[in-house]
Short mmCIF file of C-alpha atoms in Angstrom, two decimals:
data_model
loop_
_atom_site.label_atom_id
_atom_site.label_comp_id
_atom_site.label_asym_id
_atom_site.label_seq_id
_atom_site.Cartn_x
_atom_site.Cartn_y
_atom_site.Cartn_z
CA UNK A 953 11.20 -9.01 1.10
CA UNK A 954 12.43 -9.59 4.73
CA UNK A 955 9.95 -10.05 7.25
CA UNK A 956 9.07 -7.20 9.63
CA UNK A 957 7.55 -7.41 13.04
CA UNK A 958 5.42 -5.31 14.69
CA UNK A 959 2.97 -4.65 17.98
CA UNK A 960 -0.15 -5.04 16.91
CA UNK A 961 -1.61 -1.32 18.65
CA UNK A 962 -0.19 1.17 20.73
CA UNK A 963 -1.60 4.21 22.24
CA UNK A 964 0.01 7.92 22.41
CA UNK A 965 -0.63 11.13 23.81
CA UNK A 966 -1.11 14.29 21.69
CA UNK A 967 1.57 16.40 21.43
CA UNK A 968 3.67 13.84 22.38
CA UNK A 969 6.46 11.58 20.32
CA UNK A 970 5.26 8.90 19.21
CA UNK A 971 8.03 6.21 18.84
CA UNK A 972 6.65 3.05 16.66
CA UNK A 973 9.17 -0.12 16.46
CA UNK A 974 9.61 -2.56 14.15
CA UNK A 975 11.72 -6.03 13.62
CA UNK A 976 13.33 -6.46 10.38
CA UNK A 977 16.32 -9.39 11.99
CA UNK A 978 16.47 -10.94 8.28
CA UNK A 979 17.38 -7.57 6.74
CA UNK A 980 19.69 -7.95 3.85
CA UNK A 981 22.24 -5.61 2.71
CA UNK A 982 20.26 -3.71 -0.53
CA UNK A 983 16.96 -3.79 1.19
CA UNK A 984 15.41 -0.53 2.40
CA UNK A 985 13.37 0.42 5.47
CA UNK A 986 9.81 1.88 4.19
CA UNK A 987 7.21 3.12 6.28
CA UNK A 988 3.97 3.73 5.16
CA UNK A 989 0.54 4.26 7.19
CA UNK A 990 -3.40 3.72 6.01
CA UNK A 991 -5.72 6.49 7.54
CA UNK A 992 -9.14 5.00 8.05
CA UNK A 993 -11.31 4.48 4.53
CA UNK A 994 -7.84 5.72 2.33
CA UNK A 995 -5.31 4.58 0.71
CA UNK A 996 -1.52 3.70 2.26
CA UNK A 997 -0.07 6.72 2.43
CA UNK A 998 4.14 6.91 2.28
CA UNK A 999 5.75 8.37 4.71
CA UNK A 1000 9.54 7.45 4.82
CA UNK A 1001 12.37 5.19 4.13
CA UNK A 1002 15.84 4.20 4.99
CA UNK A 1003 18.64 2.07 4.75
CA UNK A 1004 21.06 2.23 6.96
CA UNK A 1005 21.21 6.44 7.89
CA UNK A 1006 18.92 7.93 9.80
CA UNK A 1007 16.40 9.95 8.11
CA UNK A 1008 14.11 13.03 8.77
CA UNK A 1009 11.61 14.73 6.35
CA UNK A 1010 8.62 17.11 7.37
CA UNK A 1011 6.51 13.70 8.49
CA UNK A 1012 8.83 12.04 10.66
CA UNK A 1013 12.26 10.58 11.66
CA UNK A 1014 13.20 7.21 10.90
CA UNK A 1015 16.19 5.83 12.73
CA UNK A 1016 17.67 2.73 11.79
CA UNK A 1017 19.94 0.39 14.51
CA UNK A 1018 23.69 -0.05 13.60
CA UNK A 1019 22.76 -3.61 12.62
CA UNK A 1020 20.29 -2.67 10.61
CA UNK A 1021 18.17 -5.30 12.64
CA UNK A 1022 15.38 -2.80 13.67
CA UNK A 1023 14.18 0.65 13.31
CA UNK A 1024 11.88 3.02 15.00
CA UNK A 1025 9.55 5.57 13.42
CA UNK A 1026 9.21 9.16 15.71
CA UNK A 1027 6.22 11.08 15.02
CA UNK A 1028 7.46 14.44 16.92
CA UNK A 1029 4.66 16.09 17.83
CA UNK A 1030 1.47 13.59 17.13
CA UNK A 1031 -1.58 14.95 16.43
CA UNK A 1032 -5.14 13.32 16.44
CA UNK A 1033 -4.62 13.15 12.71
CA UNK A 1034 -1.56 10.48 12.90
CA UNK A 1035 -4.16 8.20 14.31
CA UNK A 1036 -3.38 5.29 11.44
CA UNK A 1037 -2.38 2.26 10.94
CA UNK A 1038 1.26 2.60 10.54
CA UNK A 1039 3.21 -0.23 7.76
CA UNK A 1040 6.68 -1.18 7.90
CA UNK A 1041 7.86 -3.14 5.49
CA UNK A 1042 11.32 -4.26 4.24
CA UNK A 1043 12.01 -4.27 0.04
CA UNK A 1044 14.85 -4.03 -1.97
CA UNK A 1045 15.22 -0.82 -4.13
CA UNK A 1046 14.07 -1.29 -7.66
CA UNK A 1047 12.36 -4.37 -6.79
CA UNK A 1048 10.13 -3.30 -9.39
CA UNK A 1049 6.89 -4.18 -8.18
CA UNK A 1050 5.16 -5.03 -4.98
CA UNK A 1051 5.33 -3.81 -1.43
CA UNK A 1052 4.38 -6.78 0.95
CA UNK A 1053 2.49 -5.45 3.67
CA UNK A 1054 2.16 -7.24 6.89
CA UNK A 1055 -0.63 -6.24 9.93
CA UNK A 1056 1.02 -2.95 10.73
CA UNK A 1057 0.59 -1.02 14.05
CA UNK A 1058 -2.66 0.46 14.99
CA UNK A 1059 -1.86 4.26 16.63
CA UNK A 1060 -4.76 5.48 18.56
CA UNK A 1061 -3.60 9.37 19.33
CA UNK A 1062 -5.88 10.34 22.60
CA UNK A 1063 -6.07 13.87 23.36
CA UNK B 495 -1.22 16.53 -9.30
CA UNK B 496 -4.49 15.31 -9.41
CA UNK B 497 -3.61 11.79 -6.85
CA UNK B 498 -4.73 8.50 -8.40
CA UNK B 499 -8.34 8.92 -9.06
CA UNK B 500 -10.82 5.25 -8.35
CA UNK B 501 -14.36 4.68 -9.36
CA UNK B 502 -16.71 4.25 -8.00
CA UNK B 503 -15.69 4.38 -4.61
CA UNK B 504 -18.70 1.48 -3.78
CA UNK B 505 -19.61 -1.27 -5.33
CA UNK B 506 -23.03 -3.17 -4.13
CA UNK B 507 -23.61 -6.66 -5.95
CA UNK B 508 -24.87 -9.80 -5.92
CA UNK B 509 -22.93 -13.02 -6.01
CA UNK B 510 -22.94 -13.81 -9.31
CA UNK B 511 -22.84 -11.04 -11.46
CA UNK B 512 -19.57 -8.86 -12.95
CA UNK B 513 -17.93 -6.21 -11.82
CA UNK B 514 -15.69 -3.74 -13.63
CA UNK B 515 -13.43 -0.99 -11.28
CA UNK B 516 -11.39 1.99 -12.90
CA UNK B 517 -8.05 3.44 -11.97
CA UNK B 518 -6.86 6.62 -13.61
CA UNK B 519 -2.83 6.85 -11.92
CA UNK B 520 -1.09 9.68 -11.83
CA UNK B 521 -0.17 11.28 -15.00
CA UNK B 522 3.34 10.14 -16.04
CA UNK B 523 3.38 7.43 -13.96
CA UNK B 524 4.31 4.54 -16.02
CA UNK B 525 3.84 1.51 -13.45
CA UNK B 526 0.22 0.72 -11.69
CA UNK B 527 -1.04 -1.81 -9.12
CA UNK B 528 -3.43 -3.00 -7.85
CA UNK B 529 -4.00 -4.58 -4.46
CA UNK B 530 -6.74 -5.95 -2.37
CA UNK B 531 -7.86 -5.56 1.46
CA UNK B 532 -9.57 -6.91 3.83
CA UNK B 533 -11.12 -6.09 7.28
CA UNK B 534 -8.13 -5.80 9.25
CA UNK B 535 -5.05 -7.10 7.29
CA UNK B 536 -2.56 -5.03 5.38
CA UNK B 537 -3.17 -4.84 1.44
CA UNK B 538 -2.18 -7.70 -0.55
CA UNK B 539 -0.63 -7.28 -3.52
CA UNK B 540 -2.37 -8.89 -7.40
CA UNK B 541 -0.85 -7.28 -10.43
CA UNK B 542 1.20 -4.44 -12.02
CA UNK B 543 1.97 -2.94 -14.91
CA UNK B 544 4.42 -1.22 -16.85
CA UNK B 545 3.01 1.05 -19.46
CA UNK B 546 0.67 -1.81 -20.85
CA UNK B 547 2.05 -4.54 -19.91
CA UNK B 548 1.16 -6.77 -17.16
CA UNK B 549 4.47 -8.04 -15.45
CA UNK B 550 3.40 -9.77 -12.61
CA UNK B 551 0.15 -11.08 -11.40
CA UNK B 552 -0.45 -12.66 -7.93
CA UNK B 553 -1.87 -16.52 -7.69
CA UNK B 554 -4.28 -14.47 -5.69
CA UNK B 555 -5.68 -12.98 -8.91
CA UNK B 556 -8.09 -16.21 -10.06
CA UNK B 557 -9.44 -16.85 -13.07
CA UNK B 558 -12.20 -14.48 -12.48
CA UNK B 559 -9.90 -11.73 -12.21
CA UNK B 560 -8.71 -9.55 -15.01
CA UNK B 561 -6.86 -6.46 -15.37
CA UNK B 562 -5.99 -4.02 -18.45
CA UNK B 563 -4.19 -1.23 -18.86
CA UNK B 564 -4.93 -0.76 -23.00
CA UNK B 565 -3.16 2.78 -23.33
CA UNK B 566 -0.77 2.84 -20.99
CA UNK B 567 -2.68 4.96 -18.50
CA UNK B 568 -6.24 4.40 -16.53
CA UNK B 569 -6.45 0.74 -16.13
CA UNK B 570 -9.71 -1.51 -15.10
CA UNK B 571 -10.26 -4.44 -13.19
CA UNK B 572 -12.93 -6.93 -13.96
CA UNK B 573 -14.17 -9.96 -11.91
CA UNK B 574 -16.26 -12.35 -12.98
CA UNK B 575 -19.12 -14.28 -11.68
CA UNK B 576 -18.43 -12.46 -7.77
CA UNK B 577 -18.26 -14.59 -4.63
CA UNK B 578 -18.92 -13.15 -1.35
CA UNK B 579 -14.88 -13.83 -0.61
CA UNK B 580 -14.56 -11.55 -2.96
CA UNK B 581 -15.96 -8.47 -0.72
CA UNK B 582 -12.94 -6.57 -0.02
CA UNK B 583 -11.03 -3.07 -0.64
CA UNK B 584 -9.60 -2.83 -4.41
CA UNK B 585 -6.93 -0.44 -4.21
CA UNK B 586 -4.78 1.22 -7.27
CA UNK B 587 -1.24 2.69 -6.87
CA UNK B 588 0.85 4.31 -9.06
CA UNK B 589 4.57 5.81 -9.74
CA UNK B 590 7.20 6.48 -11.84
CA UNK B 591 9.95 2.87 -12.64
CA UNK B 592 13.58 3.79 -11.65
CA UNK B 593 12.89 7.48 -10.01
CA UNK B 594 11.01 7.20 -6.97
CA UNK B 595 10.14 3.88 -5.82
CA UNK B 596 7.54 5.19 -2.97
CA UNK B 597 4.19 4.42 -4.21
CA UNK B 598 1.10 6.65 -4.67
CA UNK B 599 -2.35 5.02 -3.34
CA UNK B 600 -6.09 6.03 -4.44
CA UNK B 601 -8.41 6.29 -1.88
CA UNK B 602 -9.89 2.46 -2.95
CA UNK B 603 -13.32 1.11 -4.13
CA UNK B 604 -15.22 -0.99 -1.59
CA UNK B 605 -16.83 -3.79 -2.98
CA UNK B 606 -19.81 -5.78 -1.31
CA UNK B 607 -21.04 -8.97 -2.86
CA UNK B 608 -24.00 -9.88 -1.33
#
């Protein structure tokens, strides 16, 4: 799996977009963008993935540079309840096996 | 859909003794795995399976460690003779091979070795 960076934390207002970035520079061509976040004392939690289109479903927008170098996840409308750590991590489709999760991004959502 | 069911959801021991966790996946799911976590890093991955058999296990997974998955469905985790390093969140995913790749996390099982 390619190796994805991240910011560590980041801070958002409710009702607001929140926009979370994330490196992927060593991106090959048949590996997908996945985003998954871990609300405190649960499980990871999926909540999209890409690989070169943009993408929307009812959680949130992923869109994915021409380069496929980086992508950005948009919460539209953040609630207190997206307050997570949010995962992005790189993997090939039908890998078969393990996601590699790195330190992820820790999304405080302040009223 | 009942979500990947984990017992217990603590685990209190002391270094030393065995420990045995349970994962019942999602029914239908034919691949599970488990992954550890610790205070502040992402999960790390130590073994899967598909149906019963174990494909892949981690060099994270020791000695100590040991996984089955007898029947295809719930599958346990034992370790053996627990260290305090081994104090961590155990959790248990589960999907379907070849349909949808997005995995399905249980809500964990917090163990403390003391």
């Amino acid at each position: 799996d390619a190796k994805t960076t991240q910011p560590t934390s980041m801070d958002c207002a409710e009702g607001r977009a929140a926009n979370l970035p994330c490196n992927h520079s060593t991106i090959s061509g048949n590996e997908y963008v996945y985003w998954y976040r871990q609300i405190h004392s649960q499980g990871p939690q999926y909540i999209i993935h890409g690989l070169k289109n943009n993408e929307t479903n009812e959680m949130a927008s992923l869109i994915i540079t021409e380069d496929r170098k980086s992508s950005t996840l948009i919460l539209p409308h953040a609630t207190l309840r997206d307050t997570a750590v949010y995962y992005c991590i790189a993997r090939a489709w039908a890998a078969g096996n393990k996601l590699t999760f790195g330190g992820g991004t820790r999304v405080l959502v302040k009223p | 859909d009942t979500g990947v069911s984990q017992n217990p959801r603590h685990k209190i021991t002391k270094r030393g003794q065995n420990v045995t966790f349970r994962c019942d996946p999602i029914s239908e799911h034919n691949r599970l795995y488990w992954y550890r976590q610790t205070l502040g890093q992402g999960p790390e991955f130590l073994t899967y399976f598909q149906n019963e058999a174990q494909l892949e296990k981690s060099r994270l997974l020791s000695d100590r460690f040991s996984a089955e998955r007898p029947k295809g469905s719930f599958s346990t985790l034992e370790i053996q003779r627990t260290e305090q390093g081994d104090s961590a969140m155990y959790l248990c995913a589960s999907n379907v091979q070849g349909v949808d790749e997005k995995l399905f996390f249980g809500s964990g099982t917090q163990l403390s070795v003391l």
